[in-house]
Coordinates of C-alpha atoms in Angstrom, one line a residue:
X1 CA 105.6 8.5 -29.6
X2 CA 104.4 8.7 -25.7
X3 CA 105.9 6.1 -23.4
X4 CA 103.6 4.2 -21.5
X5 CA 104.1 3.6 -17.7
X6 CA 103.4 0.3 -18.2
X7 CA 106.4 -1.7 -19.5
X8 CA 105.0 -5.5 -20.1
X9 CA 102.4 -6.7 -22.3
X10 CA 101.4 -10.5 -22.9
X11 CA 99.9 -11.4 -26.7
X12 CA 97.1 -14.4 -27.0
X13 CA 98.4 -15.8 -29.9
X14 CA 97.3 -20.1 -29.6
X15 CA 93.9 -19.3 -31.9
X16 CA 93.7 -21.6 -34.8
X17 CA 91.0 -19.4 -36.2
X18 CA 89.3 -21.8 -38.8
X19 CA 87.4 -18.6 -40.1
X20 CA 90.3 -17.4 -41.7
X21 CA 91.1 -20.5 -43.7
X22 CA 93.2 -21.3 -46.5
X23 CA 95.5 -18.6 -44.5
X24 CA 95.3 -20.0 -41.3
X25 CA 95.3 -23.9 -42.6
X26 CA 98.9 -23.7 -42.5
X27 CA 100.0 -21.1 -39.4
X28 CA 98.5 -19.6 -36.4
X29 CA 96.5 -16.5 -36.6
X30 CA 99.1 -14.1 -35.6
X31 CA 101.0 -14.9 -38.8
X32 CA 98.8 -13.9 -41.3
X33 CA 100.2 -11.7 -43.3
X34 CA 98.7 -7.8 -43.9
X35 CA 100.8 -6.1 -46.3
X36 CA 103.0 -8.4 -46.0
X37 CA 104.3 -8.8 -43.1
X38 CA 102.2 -11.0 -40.1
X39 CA 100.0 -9.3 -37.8
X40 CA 102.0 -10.2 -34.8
X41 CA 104.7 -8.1 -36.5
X42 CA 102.6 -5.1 -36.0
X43 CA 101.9 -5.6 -32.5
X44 CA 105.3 -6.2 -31.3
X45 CA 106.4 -2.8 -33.2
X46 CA 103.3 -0.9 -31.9
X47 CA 104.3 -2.4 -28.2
X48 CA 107.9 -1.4 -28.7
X49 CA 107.3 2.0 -29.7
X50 CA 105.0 2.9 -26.4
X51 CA 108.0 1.8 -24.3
X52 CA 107.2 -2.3 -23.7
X53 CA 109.9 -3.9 -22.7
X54 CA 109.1 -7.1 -22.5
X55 CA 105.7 -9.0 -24.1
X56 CA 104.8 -13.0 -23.2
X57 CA 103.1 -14.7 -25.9
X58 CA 101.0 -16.8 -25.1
X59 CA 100.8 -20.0 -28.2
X60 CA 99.5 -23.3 -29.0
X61 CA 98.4 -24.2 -32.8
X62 CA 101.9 -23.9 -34.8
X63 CA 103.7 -21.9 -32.0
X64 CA 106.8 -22.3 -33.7
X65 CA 106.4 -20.7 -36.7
X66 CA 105.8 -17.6 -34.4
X67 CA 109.1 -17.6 -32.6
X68 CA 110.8 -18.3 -35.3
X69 CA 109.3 -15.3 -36.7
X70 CA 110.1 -13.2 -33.4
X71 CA 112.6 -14.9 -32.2
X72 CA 114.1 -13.1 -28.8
X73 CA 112.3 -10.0 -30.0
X74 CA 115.4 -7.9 -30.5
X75 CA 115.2 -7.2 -33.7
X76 CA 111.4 -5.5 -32.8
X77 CA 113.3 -3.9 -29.7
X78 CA 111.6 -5.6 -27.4
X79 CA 112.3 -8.9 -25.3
X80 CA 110.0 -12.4 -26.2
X81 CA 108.8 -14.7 -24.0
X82 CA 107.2 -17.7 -25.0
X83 CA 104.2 -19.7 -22.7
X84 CA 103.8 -22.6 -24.9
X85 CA 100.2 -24.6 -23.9
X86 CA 100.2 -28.4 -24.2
X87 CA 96.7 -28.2 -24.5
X88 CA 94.3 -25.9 -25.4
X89 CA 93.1 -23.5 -22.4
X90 CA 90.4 -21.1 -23.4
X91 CA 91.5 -17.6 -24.1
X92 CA 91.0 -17.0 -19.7
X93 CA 93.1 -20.1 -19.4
X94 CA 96.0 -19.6 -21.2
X95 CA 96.0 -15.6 -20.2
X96 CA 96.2 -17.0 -16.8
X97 CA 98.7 -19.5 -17.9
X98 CA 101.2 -17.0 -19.9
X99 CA 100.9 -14.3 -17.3
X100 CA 103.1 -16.5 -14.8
X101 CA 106.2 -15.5 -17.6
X102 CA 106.0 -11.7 -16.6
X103 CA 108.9 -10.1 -15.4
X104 CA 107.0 -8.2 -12.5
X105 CA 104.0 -9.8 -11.2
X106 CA 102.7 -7.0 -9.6
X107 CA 102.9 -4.5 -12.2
X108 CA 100.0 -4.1 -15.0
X109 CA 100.4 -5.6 -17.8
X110 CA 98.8 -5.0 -21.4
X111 CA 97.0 -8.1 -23.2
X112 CA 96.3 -8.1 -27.2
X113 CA 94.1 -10.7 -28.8
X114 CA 96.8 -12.0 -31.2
X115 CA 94.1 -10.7 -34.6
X116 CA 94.1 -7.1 -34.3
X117 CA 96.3 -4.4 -35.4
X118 CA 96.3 -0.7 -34.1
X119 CA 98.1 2.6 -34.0
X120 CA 96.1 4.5 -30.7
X121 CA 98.1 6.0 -27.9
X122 CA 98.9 3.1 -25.3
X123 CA 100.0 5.6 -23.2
X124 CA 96.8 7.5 -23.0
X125 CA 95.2 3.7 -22.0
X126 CA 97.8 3.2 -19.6
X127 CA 97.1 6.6 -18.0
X128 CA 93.4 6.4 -18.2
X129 CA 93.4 2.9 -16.1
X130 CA 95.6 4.1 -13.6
X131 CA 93.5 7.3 -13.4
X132 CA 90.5 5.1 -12.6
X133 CA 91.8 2.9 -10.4
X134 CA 90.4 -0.1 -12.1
X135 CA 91.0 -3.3 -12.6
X136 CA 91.1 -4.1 -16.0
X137 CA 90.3 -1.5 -18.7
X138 CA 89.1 -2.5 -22.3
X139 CA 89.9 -0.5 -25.1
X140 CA 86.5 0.2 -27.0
X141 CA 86.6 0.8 -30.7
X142 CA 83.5 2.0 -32.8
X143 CA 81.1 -0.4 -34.4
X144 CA 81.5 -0.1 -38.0
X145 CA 78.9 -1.7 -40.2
X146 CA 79.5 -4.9 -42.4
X147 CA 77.3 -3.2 -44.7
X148 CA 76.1 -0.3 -46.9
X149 CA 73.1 1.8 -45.1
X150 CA 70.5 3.2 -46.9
X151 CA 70.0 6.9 -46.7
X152 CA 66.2 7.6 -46.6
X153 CA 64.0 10.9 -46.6
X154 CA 60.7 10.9 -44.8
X155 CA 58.8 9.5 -47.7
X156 CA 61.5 6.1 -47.7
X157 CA 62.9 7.1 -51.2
X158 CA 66.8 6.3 -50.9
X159 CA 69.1 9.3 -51.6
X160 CA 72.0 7.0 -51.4
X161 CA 74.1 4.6 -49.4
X162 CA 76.7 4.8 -46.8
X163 CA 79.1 2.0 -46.8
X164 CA 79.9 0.8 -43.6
X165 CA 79.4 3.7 -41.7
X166 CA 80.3 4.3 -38.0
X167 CA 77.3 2.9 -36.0
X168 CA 76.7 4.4 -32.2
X169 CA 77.7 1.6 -30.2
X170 CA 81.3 0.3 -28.7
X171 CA 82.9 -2.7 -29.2
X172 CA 86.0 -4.3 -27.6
X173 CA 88.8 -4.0 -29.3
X174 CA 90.6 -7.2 -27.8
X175 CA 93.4 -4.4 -26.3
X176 CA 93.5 -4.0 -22.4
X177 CA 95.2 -3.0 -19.2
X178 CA 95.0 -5.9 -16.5
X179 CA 96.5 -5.3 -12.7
X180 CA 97.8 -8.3 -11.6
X181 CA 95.5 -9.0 -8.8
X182 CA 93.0 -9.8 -11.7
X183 CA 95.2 -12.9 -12.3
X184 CA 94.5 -15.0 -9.4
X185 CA 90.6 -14.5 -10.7
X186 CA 91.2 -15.9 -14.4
X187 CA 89.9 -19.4 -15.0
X188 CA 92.6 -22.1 -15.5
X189 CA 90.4 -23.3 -18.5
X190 CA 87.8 -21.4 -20.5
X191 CA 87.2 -17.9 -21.3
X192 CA 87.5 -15.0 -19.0
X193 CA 84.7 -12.7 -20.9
X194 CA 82.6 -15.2 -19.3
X195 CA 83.8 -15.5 -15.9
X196 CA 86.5 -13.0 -14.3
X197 CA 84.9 -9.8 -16.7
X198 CA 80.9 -10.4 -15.3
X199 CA 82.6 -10.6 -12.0
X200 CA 84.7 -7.5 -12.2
X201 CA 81.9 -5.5 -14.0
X202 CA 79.2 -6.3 -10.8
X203 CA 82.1 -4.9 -8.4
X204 CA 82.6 -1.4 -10.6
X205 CA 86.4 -2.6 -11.6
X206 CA 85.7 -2.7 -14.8
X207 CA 86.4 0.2 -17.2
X208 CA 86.1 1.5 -20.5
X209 CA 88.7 3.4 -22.6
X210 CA 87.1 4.8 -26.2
X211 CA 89.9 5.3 -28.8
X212 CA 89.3 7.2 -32.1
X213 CA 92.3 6.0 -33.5
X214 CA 93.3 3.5 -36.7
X215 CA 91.9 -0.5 -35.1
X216 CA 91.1 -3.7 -37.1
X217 CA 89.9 -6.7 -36.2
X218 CA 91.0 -10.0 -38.3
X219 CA 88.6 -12.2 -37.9
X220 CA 87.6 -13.3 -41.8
X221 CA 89.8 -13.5 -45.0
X222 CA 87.7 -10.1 -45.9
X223 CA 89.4 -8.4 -43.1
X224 CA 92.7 -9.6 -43.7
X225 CA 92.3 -7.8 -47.3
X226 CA 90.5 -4.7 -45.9
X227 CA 92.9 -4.1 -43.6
X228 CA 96.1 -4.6 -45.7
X229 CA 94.3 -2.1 -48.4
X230 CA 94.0 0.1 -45.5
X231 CA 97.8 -0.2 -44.0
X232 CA 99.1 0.4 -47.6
X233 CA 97.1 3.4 -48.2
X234 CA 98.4 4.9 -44.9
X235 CA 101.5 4.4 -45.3
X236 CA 102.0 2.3 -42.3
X237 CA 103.3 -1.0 -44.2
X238 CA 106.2 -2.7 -42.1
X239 CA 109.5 -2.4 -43.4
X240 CA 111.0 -5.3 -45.9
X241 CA 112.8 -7.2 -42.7
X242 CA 109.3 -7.8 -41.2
X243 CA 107.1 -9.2 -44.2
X244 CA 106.9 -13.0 -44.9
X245 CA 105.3 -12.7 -47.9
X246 CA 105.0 -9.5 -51.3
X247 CA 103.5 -6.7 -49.6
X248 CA 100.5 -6.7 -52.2
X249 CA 99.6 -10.4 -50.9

């Protein structure tokens, strides 16, 4: 696995996500399971394999089941720091908020939306940032499709479907690369794709990184089944230590 260059990473894990209920009725967002084991197991894994030392997460709803989960982050090979909010800060907030608890702050740092899980070279994303010189890059994923489109000939009889085909359009993946000058621009409440991101896209410091590789979003009980169909049948299910729950649940 390639190293990255940058060693710290911070994880927005304080969404209640009432989208994903019963799951979530009971535990934050980051610990719902996918094959078994919760999605924050995944990131911390995926962080600790690219050469992360050390990852902030950033909680609020039920916070403790996820350190009880991660604990000091040793056993992922990777040190955990907790930013605890005592009341809810808007994604931008409590990014601003958690990113206090880095190690280095002026080193880049990787965020993660705490509901996505993905196996795509960090390193290549820390290397194409740097090689940019921006401020913030946002990993792009394709648009798939929710749903089956029809195949027409030039007469509009259907020759079949395609189920959730690629569409040609990017969409964030909820993984970047942040310098820490970008910090001081993050509002202390709200969300900072509506502030700090307009701001840095008018300036040009704003970048794009398309990946081709394996990335889900979990946003709906449907993806949390999608994507632990799709974990299973590559293999890529975490091992027994890791899951909460059967690894068929």
């Amino acid at each position: 696995m390639d190293t990255s260059s940058v060693t710290q990473a911070l994880i927005l894990a304080g969404g209640q996500a009432t989208r994903m209920r019963p799951y979530t009725d009971d535990a934050p967002k980051a610990m719902v399971p996918v094959a078994g084991a919760p999605i924050i197991g995944y990131q911390m894994l995926w962080l600790a394999e690219h050469g992360v030392k050390t990852v902030v997460i950033s909680g609020g709803y039920k916070a403790e089941m996820i350190s009880d989960y991660v604990g000091n982050g040793s056993r992922f090979g990777i040190a955990a720091i907790y930013a605890i909010e005592d009341e809810p800060l808007g994604r931008g907030g409590g990014l601003k908020y958690a990113a206090q608890q880095l190690p280095d702050l002026d080193a880049p740092f990787f965020v993660l939306n705490g509901d996505v899980i993905s196996t795509f070279s960090l390193a290549h994303l820390a290397e194409y940032h740097e090689r940019h010189d921006a401020a913030v890059t946002v990993a792009l994923s394709p648009y798939r499709s929710n749903w089956g489109v029809a195949d027409l000939d030039d007469q509009d009889h259907i020759k079949g479907f395609v189920q959730s085909p690629e569409l040609p359009y990017w969409i964030n993946a909820g993984i970047y690369v942040f310098n820490p000058d970008v910090i001081g621009l993050l509002p202390d409440k709200g969300d900072h794709e509506d502030s700090t991101f307009p701001e840095l896209a008018q300036n040009g410091r704003l970048m794009g990184y398309r990946h081709s590789g394996y990335w889900r979003g979990i946003d709906t009980v449907k993806d949390v089944m999608e994507a632990s169909k799709e974990v299973r049948s590559a293999g890529t299910t975490l091992a027994p230590e890791f899951r909460t729950t059967d690894i068929d649940t």
